[in-house]
């Protein structure tokens, strides 16, 4: 055991990352993310609630469909499954602490290797939860959300909760039970369901209605268990339209909201929105955020970006200030995220093999979100952005427009209004002015 704790971890050569401001040219420092700087009435740290994703940073090997791993981790050499898991966790907490990330997120199988034995997996996870609990105490790091990986094992090739075979669904349930237990034991603030293979490859072999009913029943069963056992946080559904299945049931924010409403899950579930999943669904990220915000269900974010040319789920780190400023406008106007945070569900490239690369990736992601937060707040405070949108709808604030909104006008009365008032004026949407406004404040 002592060899694990004493080992020189991968990250020991990197210093703690500090805020140094805009004058700094130190690539291992923050230029925008000053965690205690107050923006719109709250410290940045509280608006952003950054989290590191265990799977990409500490399991992601750089392997792709064409090639073997390129990221070779020292902890993979450490003896048995628990030894490897502890060495990995030592490194993970060192990394997260050095970056000043307040939170982390994990899947069950990220933390420790799973076998096909349900009881053995539970014991393994419990051992690691105990280890993580000590590390959380030492470092102050917190768990933003836990989840179970119900998509990698071959038994889930036809789905987990939507599998046509009940036996497979039960295995999914066993994993979720253990992952919920782990989340509760670690004081996890939320629990995520990303429906990895909850969808279909061809309708020729699929009873869609039955699968969706089973999915809803599964979510109710998990939620009831968690509530009975004292979990008070939110459950998040993470929409994604495709990949790995051809069509996923949690297609996008609007689809998920309809599903939650239909199956009476709105009291317990909110949305965890991922940038790249919005892209795959043919939406902008801000569209997805707005759909969730308007329904009062904007829970959390998985931060990354896709590739606009090849359309894959490339999970690159975020770096587009324009796009993120538009996103932060929606988040600020919604009053922030409800219980969630910003999880870096992103990975460094296969050919990024220096120890510094993982730091540069997160520093860049944290800085760009911080800058977007400041920029969006300036736009809201100092520009006529809000006013323009408000005025655009002013005709509904009084007179006949207001009477219509209040349900007081019949179709005949609307017809008479049109006849009496003649042709409406042509009114500009002022898109270019508004686009320039964003650039001006960046
Ligand atoms: C995959 C998803 C996944 C979830 C967690 O595309 O983003 O990483 O966030 O299961
Ligand atoms: Ni994703
Ligand atoms: Ni994700």
Short mmCIF file of N, CA and C in Angstrom, two decimals, residues 76-210:
data_model
loop_
_atom_site.label_atom_id
_atom_site.label_comp_id
_atom_site.label_asym_id
_atom_site.label_seq_id
_atom_site.Cartn_x
_atom_site.Cartn_y
_atom_site.Cartn_z
N UNK A 76 -1.41 2.81 -14.12
CA UNK A 76 -1.85 1.54 -14.71
C UNK A 76 -0.86 0.41 -14.42
N UNK A 77 0.29 0.76 -13.90
CA UNK A 77 1.31 -0.27 -13.59
C UNK A 77 1.21 -0.75 -12.15
N UNK A 78 0.29 -0.19 -11.36
CA UNK A 78 0.31 -0.41 -9.91
C UNK A 78 -0.47 -1.63 -9.43
N UNK A 79 0.01 -2.83 -9.67
CA UNK A 79 -0.55 -4.03 -9.05
C UNK A 79 -1.99 -4.35 -9.40
N UNK A 80 -2.79 -4.69 -8.37
CA UNK A 80 -4.16 -5.16 -8.60
C UNK A 80 -5.11 -4.00 -8.86
N UNK A 81 -6.40 -4.33 -9.07
CA UNK A 81 -7.39 -3.31 -9.46
C UNK A 81 -7.46 -2.19 -8.43
N UNK A 82 -7.50 -2.55 -7.15
CA UNK A 82 -7.60 -1.51 -6.11
C UNK A 82 -6.32 -0.69 -6.05
N UNK A 83 -5.19 -1.34 -6.20
CA UNK A 83 -3.91 -0.61 -6.20
C UNK A 83 -3.86 0.40 -7.34
N UNK A 84 -4.28 -0.04 -8.51
CA UNK A 84 -4.29 0.87 -9.67
C UNK A 84 -5.28 2.02 -9.44
N UNK A 85 -6.44 1.66 -8.89
CA UNK A 85 -7.48 2.68 -8.67
C UNK A 85 -7.02 3.73 -7.66
N UNK A 86 -6.31 3.29 -6.61
CA UNK A 86 -5.84 4.24 -5.60
C UNK A 86 -4.74 5.14 -6.16
N UNK A 87 -3.85 4.54 -6.92
CA UNK A 87 -2.77 5.34 -7.52
C UNK A 87 -3.36 6.37 -8.47
N UNK A 88 -4.37 5.95 -9.21
CA UNK A 88 -5.04 6.87 -10.14
C UNK A 88 -5.74 8.00 -9.38
N UNK A 89 -6.38 7.63 -8.27
CA UNK A 89 -7.09 8.64 -7.49
C UNK A 89 -6.13 9.63 -6.84
N UNK A 90 -4.97 9.14 -6.39
CA UNK A 90 -3.95 10.06 -5.86
C UNK A 90 -3.59 11.10 -6.91
N UNK A 91 -3.34 10.61 -8.11
CA UNK A 91 -2.95 11.52 -9.20
C UNK A 91 -4.10 12.47 -9.54
N UNK A 92 -5.32 11.92 -9.58
CA UNK A 92 -6.49 12.74 -9.95
C UNK A 92 -6.66 13.89 -8.95
N UNK A 93 -6.60 13.57 -7.66
CA UNK A 93 -6.79 14.63 -6.66
C UNK A 93 -5.65 15.64 -6.69
N UNK A 94 -4.45 15.17 -6.99
CA UNK A 94 -3.33 16.11 -7.11
C UNK A 94 -3.58 17.08 -8.27
N UNK A 95 -4.02 16.52 -9.38
CA UNK A 95 -4.30 17.34 -10.56
C UNK A 95 -5.41 18.35 -10.29
N UNK A 96 -6.52 17.85 -9.76
CA UNK A 96 -7.70 18.71 -9.53
C UNK A 96 -7.36 19.83 -8.55
N UNK A 97 -6.59 19.49 -7.52
CA UNK A 97 -6.22 20.47 -6.50
C UNK A 97 -5.29 21.53 -7.08
N UNK A 98 -4.33 21.09 -7.89
CA UNK A 98 -3.38 22.04 -8.47
C UNK A 98 -4.07 23.06 -9.37
N UNK A 99 -5.16 22.62 -9.99
CA UNK A 99 -5.89 23.54 -10.87
C UNK A 99 -6.91 24.40 -10.11
N UNK A 100 -7.13 24.08 -8.84
CA UNK A 100 -8.15 24.81 -8.09
C UNK A 100 -9.55 24.50 -8.57
N UNK A 101 -9.76 23.31 -9.14
CA UNK A 101 -11.10 22.90 -9.53
C UNK A 101 -11.86 22.51 -8.26
N UNK A 102 -13.01 23.11 -8.00
CA UNK A 102 -13.70 22.79 -6.75
C UNK A 102 -14.42 21.44 -6.78
N UNK A 103 -14.70 20.91 -7.97
CA UNK A 103 -15.51 19.70 -8.09
C UNK A 103 -14.89 18.68 -9.03
N UNK A 104 -15.39 17.45 -8.92
CA UNK A 104 -15.10 16.42 -9.93
C UNK A 104 -16.36 15.61 -10.19
N UNK A 105 -16.34 14.83 -11.28
CA UNK A 105 -17.47 13.97 -11.66
C UNK A 105 -16.90 12.62 -12.10
N UNK A 106 -17.64 11.54 -11.85
CA UNK A 106 -17.15 10.24 -12.32
C UNK A 106 -18.27 9.27 -12.67
N UNK A 107 -17.93 8.29 -13.51
CA UNK A 107 -18.74 7.08 -13.69
C UNK A 107 -18.16 6.02 -12.75
N UNK A 108 -18.97 5.08 -12.34
CA UNK A 108 -18.50 3.96 -11.52
C UNK A 108 -17.22 3.32 -12.07
N UNK A 109 -17.22 2.99 -13.35
CA UNK A 109 -16.09 2.24 -13.91
C UNK A 109 -14.86 3.10 -14.17
N UNK A 110 -15.00 4.43 -14.02
CA UNK A 110 -13.81 5.28 -14.16
C UNK A 110 -12.91 5.12 -12.94
N UNK A 111 -13.55 4.90 -11.81
CA UNK A 111 -12.84 4.94 -10.53
C UNK A 111 -12.08 3.63 -10.30
N UNK A 112 -12.72 2.52 -10.66
CA UNK A 112 -12.07 1.22 -10.47
C UNK A 112 -12.58 0.27 -11.55
N UNK A 113 -11.72 -0.65 -11.97
CA UNK A 113 -12.13 -1.61 -13.02
C UNK A 113 -13.25 -2.49 -12.51
N UNK A 114 -14.25 -2.71 -13.33
CA UNK A 114 -15.37 -3.59 -13.00
C UNK A 114 -15.16 -4.97 -13.63
N UNK A 115 -15.77 -5.98 -12.98
CA UNK A 115 -15.78 -7.34 -13.54
C UNK A 115 -17.23 -7.68 -13.88
N UNK A 116 -17.52 -8.97 -14.09
CA UNK A 116 -18.92 -9.35 -14.36
C UNK A 116 -19.65 -9.77 -13.08
N UNK A 117 -19.02 -9.55 -11.92
CA UNK A 117 -19.59 -10.01 -10.66
C UNK A 117 -20.18 -8.81 -9.90
N UNK A 118 -21.50 -8.79 -9.77
CA UNK A 118 -22.20 -7.64 -9.17
C UNK A 118 -21.67 -7.34 -7.76
N UNK A 119 -21.59 -8.36 -6.91
CA UNK A 119 -21.18 -8.14 -5.51
C UNK A 119 -19.73 -7.68 -5.43
N UNK A 120 -18.87 -8.24 -6.28
CA UNK A 120 -17.47 -7.84 -6.28
C UNK A 120 -17.33 -6.38 -6.71
N UNK A 121 -18.10 -5.99 -7.71
CA UNK A 121 -18.06 -4.58 -8.16
C UNK A 121 -18.49 -3.64 -7.04
N UNK A 122 -19.53 -4.05 -6.30
CA UNK A 122 -20.00 -3.21 -5.19
C UNK A 122 -18.89 -3.03 -4.15
N UNK A 123 -18.21 -4.13 -3.84
CA UNK A 123 -17.12 -4.04 -2.85
C UNK A 123 -16.00 -3.13 -3.34
N UNK A 124 -15.66 -3.29 -4.61
CA UNK A 124 -14.58 -2.45 -5.17
C UNK A 124 -14.94 -0.97 -5.09
N UNK A 125 -16.17 -0.66 -5.50
CA UNK A 125 -16.57 0.74 -5.50
C UNK A 125 -16.61 1.28 -4.07
N UNK A 126 -17.12 0.47 -3.14
CA UNK A 126 -17.17 0.93 -1.73
C UNK A 126 -15.77 1.22 -1.19
N UNK A 127 -14.82 0.36 -1.53
CA UNK A 127 -13.44 0.59 -1.08
C UNK A 127 -12.94 1.93 -1.60
N UNK A 128 -13.22 2.20 -2.87
CA UNK A 128 -12.74 3.44 -3.47
C UNK A 128 -13.50 4.66 -2.96
N UNK A 129 -14.77 4.46 -2.61
CA UNK A 129 -15.55 5.56 -2.06
C UNK A 129 -14.96 5.98 -0.71
N UNK A 130 -14.58 4.99 0.08
CA UNK A 130 -13.96 5.28 1.38
C UNK A 130 -12.66 6.08 1.16
N UNK A 131 -11.89 5.66 0.17
CA UNK A 131 -10.62 6.33 -0.15
C UNK A 131 -10.90 7.76 -0.63
N UNK A 132 -11.91 7.90 -1.48
CA UNK A 132 -12.26 9.23 -2.03
C UNK A 132 -12.76 10.15 -0.92
N UNK A 133 -13.49 9.56 0.02
CA UNK A 133 -14.03 10.38 1.12
C UNK A 133 -12.90 11.02 1.93
N UNK A 134 -11.87 10.24 2.20
CA UNK A 134 -10.71 10.79 2.91
C UNK A 134 -10.05 11.90 2.09
N UNK A 135 -9.92 11.64 0.80
CA UNK A 135 -9.25 12.63 -0.07
C UNK A 135 -10.08 13.91 -0.18
N UNK A 136 -11.40 13.77 -0.22
CA UNK A 136 -12.25 14.96 -0.25
C UNK A 136 -12.06 15.78 1.02
N UNK A 137 -11.96 15.05 2.15
CA UNK A 137 -11.77 15.75 3.43
C UNK A 137 -10.44 16.49 3.45
N UNK A 138 -9.39 15.84 2.97
CA UNK A 138 -8.05 16.47 2.98
C UNK A 138 -7.99 17.69 2.08
N UNK A 139 -8.67 17.63 0.94
CA UNK A 139 -8.48 18.66 -0.09
C UNK A 139 -9.62 19.67 -0.17
N UNK A 140 -10.79 19.33 0.37
CA UNK A 140 -11.96 20.20 0.22
C UNK A 140 -12.68 20.03 -1.11
N UNK A 141 -12.16 19.16 -1.97
CA UNK A 141 -12.83 18.89 -3.25
C UNK A 141 -14.17 18.22 -3.03
N UNK A 142 -15.12 18.53 -3.93
CA UNK A 142 -16.48 17.98 -3.78
C UNK A 142 -16.91 17.29 -5.06
N UNK A 143 -17.91 16.43 -4.90
CA UNK A 143 -18.42 15.66 -6.05
C UNK A 143 -19.62 16.41 -6.65
N UNK A 144 -19.47 16.88 -7.89
CA UNK A 144 -20.60 17.59 -8.53
C UNK A 144 -21.68 16.60 -8.93
N UNK A 145 -21.27 15.50 -9.54
CA UNK A 145 -22.22 14.42 -9.82
C UNK A 145 -21.53 13.09 -10.03
N UNK A 146 -22.29 12.06 -9.72
CA UNK A 146 -21.86 10.70 -10.02
C UNK A 146 -22.76 10.13 -11.10
N UNK A 147 -22.31 9.05 -11.72
CA UNK A 147 -23.13 8.38 -12.72
C UNK A 147 -22.62 6.95 -12.90
N UNK A 148 -23.41 6.16 -13.62
CA UNK A 148 -22.99 4.78 -13.93
C UNK A 148 -22.80 4.65 -15.44
N UNK A 149 -21.78 3.96 -15.82
CA UNK A 149 -21.52 3.73 -17.24
C UNK A 149 -22.33 2.52 -17.69
N UNK A 150 -23.43 2.77 -18.39
CA UNK A 150 -24.30 1.70 -18.88
C UNK A 150 -24.21 1.61 -20.40
N UNK A 151 -22.98 1.81 -20.91
CA UNK A 151 -22.83 1.78 -22.37
C UNK A 151 -21.59 1.08 -22.88
N UNK A 152 -20.56 0.88 -22.01
CA UNK A 152 -19.32 0.29 -22.52
C UNK A 152 -19.35 -1.24 -22.56
N UNK A 153 -19.91 -1.85 -21.52
CA UNK A 153 -19.92 -3.31 -21.44
C UNK A 153 -20.73 -3.90 -22.59
N UNK A 154 -20.29 -5.07 -23.08
CA UNK A 154 -20.96 -5.64 -24.27
C UNK A 154 -22.41 -6.01 -23.99
N UNK A 155 -22.76 -6.24 -22.71
CA UNK A 155 -24.15 -6.60 -22.41
C UNK A 155 -25.11 -5.45 -22.75
N UNK A 156 -24.55 -4.23 -22.81
CA UNK A 156 -25.42 -3.07 -23.09
C UNK A 156 -25.48 -2.70 -24.58
N UNK A 157 -25.06 -3.62 -25.43
CA UNK A 157 -25.01 -3.24 -26.85
C UNK A 157 -26.39 -2.90 -27.41
N UNK A 158 -27.47 -3.46 -26.82
CA UNK A 158 -28.83 -3.11 -27.25
C UNK A 158 -29.51 -2.16 -26.25
N UNK A 159 -28.70 -1.45 -25.48
CA UNK A 159 -29.27 -0.53 -24.49
C UNK A 159 -29.20 -1.12 -23.09
N UNK A 160 -29.49 -0.28 -22.09
CA UNK A 160 -29.53 -0.73 -20.69
C UNK A 160 -30.98 -0.71 -20.23
N UNK A 161 -31.50 0.46 -19.84
CA UNK A 161 -32.90 0.56 -19.42
C UNK A 161 -33.86 0.34 -20.59
N UNK A 162 -33.38 0.48 -21.82
CA UNK A 162 -34.25 0.28 -22.99
C UNK A 162 -33.90 -1.03 -23.71
N UNK A 163 -33.16 -1.90 -23.01
CA UNK A 163 -32.80 -3.18 -23.64
C UNK A 163 -34.04 -4.06 -23.75
N UNK A 164 -34.20 -4.78 -24.86
CA UNK A 164 -35.36 -5.67 -24.98
C UNK A 164 -35.29 -6.85 -24.01
N UNK A 165 -34.14 -7.08 -23.38
CA UNK A 165 -33.98 -8.19 -22.44
C UNK A 165 -33.98 -7.65 -21.00
N UNK A 166 -34.97 -8.05 -20.21
CA UNK A 166 -35.10 -7.58 -18.83
C UNK A 166 -33.83 -7.86 -18.00
N UNK A 167 -33.20 -9.00 -18.25
CA UNK A 167 -32.01 -9.40 -17.51
C UNK A 167 -30.90 -8.33 -17.61
N UNK A 168 -30.77 -7.75 -18.80
CA UNK A 168 -29.77 -6.70 -18.99
C UNK A 168 -30.16 -5.45 -18.20
N UNK A 169 -31.45 -5.11 -18.26
CA UNK A 169 -31.95 -3.95 -17.50
C UNK A 169 -31.60 -4.11 -16.01
N UNK A 170 -31.77 -5.32 -15.49
CA UNK A 170 -31.47 -5.55 -14.06
C UNK A 170 -30.00 -5.30 -13.76
N UNK A 171 -29.12 -5.68 -14.68
CA UNK A 171 -27.69 -5.39 -14.47
C UNK A 171 -27.42 -3.89 -14.47
N UNK A 172 -28.12 -3.18 -15.34
CA UNK A 172 -28.00 -1.72 -15.34
C UNK A 172 -28.45 -1.15 -14.00
N UNK A 173 -29.55 -1.69 -13.49
CA UNK A 173 -30.08 -1.23 -12.21
C UNK A 173 -29.07 -1.49 -11.08
N UNK A 174 -28.42 -2.65 -11.11
CA UNK A 174 -27.43 -2.97 -10.08
C UNK A 174 -26.31 -1.93 -10.09
N UNK A 175 -25.88 -1.57 -11.29
CA UNK A 175 -24.81 -0.56 -11.38
C UNK A 175 -25.29 0.80 -10.87
N UNK A 176 -26.51 1.18 -11.25
CA UNK A 176 -27.02 2.49 -10.82
C UNK A 176 -27.17 2.51 -9.29
N UNK A 177 -27.66 1.41 -8.72
CA UNK A 177 -27.81 1.36 -7.26
C UNK A 177 -26.47 1.64 -6.58
N UNK A 178 -25.43 0.95 -7.03
CA UNK A 178 -24.11 1.14 -6.42
C UNK A 178 -23.59 2.56 -6.66
N UNK A 179 -23.87 3.10 -7.84
CA UNK A 179 -23.38 4.45 -8.15
C UNK A 179 -24.15 5.51 -7.34
N UNK A 180 -25.43 5.27 -7.11
CA UNK A 180 -26.20 6.20 -6.25
C UNK A 180 -25.69 6.11 -4.82
N UNK A 181 -25.45 4.89 -4.33
CA UNK A 181 -24.89 4.72 -2.98
C UNK A 181 -23.57 5.49 -2.87
N UNK A 182 -22.73 5.38 -3.89
CA UNK A 182 -21.43 6.06 -3.87
C UNK A 182 -21.63 7.57 -3.86
N UNK A 183 -22.56 8.05 -4.68
CA UNK A 183 -22.81 9.50 -4.78
C UNK A 183 -23.30 10.03 -3.43
N UNK A 184 -24.19 9.30 -2.79
CA UNK A 184 -24.70 9.73 -1.48
C UNK A 184 -23.58 9.73 -0.45
N UNK A 185 -22.79 8.65 -0.44
CA UNK A 185 -21.71 8.54 0.56
C UNK A 185 -20.69 9.66 0.41
N UNK A 186 -20.51 10.15 -0.80
CA UNK A 186 -19.51 11.21 -1.05
C UNK A 186 -20.12 12.61 -1.01
N UNK A 187 -21.36 12.70 -0.61
CA UNK A 187 -22.01 14.01 -0.57
C UNK A 187 -22.20 14.60 -1.96
N UNK A 188 -22.31 13.75 -2.97
CA UNK A 188 -22.49 14.22 -4.35
C UNK A 188 -23.72 15.10 -4.47
N UNK A 189 -23.60 16.18 -5.21
CA UNK A 189 -24.69 17.16 -5.24
C UNK A 189 -25.75 16.82 -6.28
N UNK A 190 -25.39 16.00 -7.27
CA UNK A 190 -26.35 15.63 -8.32
C UNK A 190 -26.02 14.23 -8.83
N UNK A 191 -26.97 13.67 -9.57
CA UNK A 191 -26.73 12.36 -10.19
C UNK A 191 -27.17 12.44 -11.66
N UNK A 192 -26.31 11.97 -12.57
CA UNK A 192 -26.56 12.13 -14.01
C UNK A 192 -26.94 10.82 -14.69
N UNK A 193 -27.90 10.92 -15.60
CA UNK A 193 -28.19 9.84 -16.53
C UNK A 193 -27.91 10.35 -17.95
N UNK A 194 -26.86 9.82 -18.54
CA UNK A 194 -26.69 10.05 -19.98
C UNK A 194 -27.10 8.74 -20.65
N UNK A 195 -28.08 8.78 -21.52
CA UNK A 195 -28.61 7.56 -22.12
C UNK A 195 -27.76 7.04 -23.25
N UNK A 196 -26.55 6.63 -22.92
CA UNK A 196 -25.56 6.20 -23.92
C UNK A 196 -26.10 5.35 -25.04
N UNK A 197 -26.69 4.21 -24.70
CA UNK A 197 -27.24 3.36 -25.77
C UNK A 197 -28.75 3.22 -25.65
N UNK A 198 -29.37 4.20 -24.95
CA UNK A 198 -30.83 4.19 -24.84
C UNK A 198 -31.40 4.81 -26.11
N UNK A 199 -31.58 3.99 -27.11
CA UNK A 199 -32.04 4.42 -28.41
C UNK A 199 -32.08 3.20 -29.31
N UNK A 200 -31.99 3.41 -30.59
CA UNK A 200 -32.02 2.22 -31.46
C UNK A 200 -31.10 2.38 -32.65
N UNK A 201 -30.76 1.25 -33.25
CA UNK A 201 -29.97 1.22 -34.48
C UNK A 201 -30.87 1.10 -35.69
N UNK A 202 -31.99 0.32 -35.55
CA UNK A 202 -32.97 0.22 -36.63
C UNK A 202 -34.34 0.01 -36.01
N UNK A 203 -35.34 0.69 -36.55
CA UNK A 203 -36.71 0.51 -36.06
C UNK A 203 -37.25 -0.87 -36.44
N UNK A 204 -36.61 -1.54 -37.39
CA UNK A 204 -37.08 -2.85 -37.84
C UNK A 204 -37.14 -3.85 -36.68
N UNK A 205 -36.22 -3.69 -35.68
CA UNK A 205 -36.25 -4.62 -34.55
C UNK A 205 -36.66 -3.95 -33.24
N UNK A 206 -37.25 -2.77 -33.31
CA UNK A 206 -37.45 -1.96 -32.11
C UNK A 206 -38.91 -1.59 -31.86
N UNK A 207 -39.35 -1.82 -30.63
CA UNK A 207 -40.65 -1.33 -30.17
C UNK A 207 -40.37 -0.07 -29.35
N UNK A 208 -40.42 1.06 -30.03
CA UNK A 208 -39.99 2.31 -29.43
C UNK A 208 -40.82 2.67 -28.20
N UNK A 209 -42.12 2.50 -28.30
CA UNK A 209 -42.99 2.87 -27.19
C UNK A 209 -42.65 2.07 -25.94
N UNK A 210 -42.47 0.76 -26.12
CA UNK A 210 -42.14 -0.10 -24.99
C UNK A 210 -40.81 0.29 -24.37
#
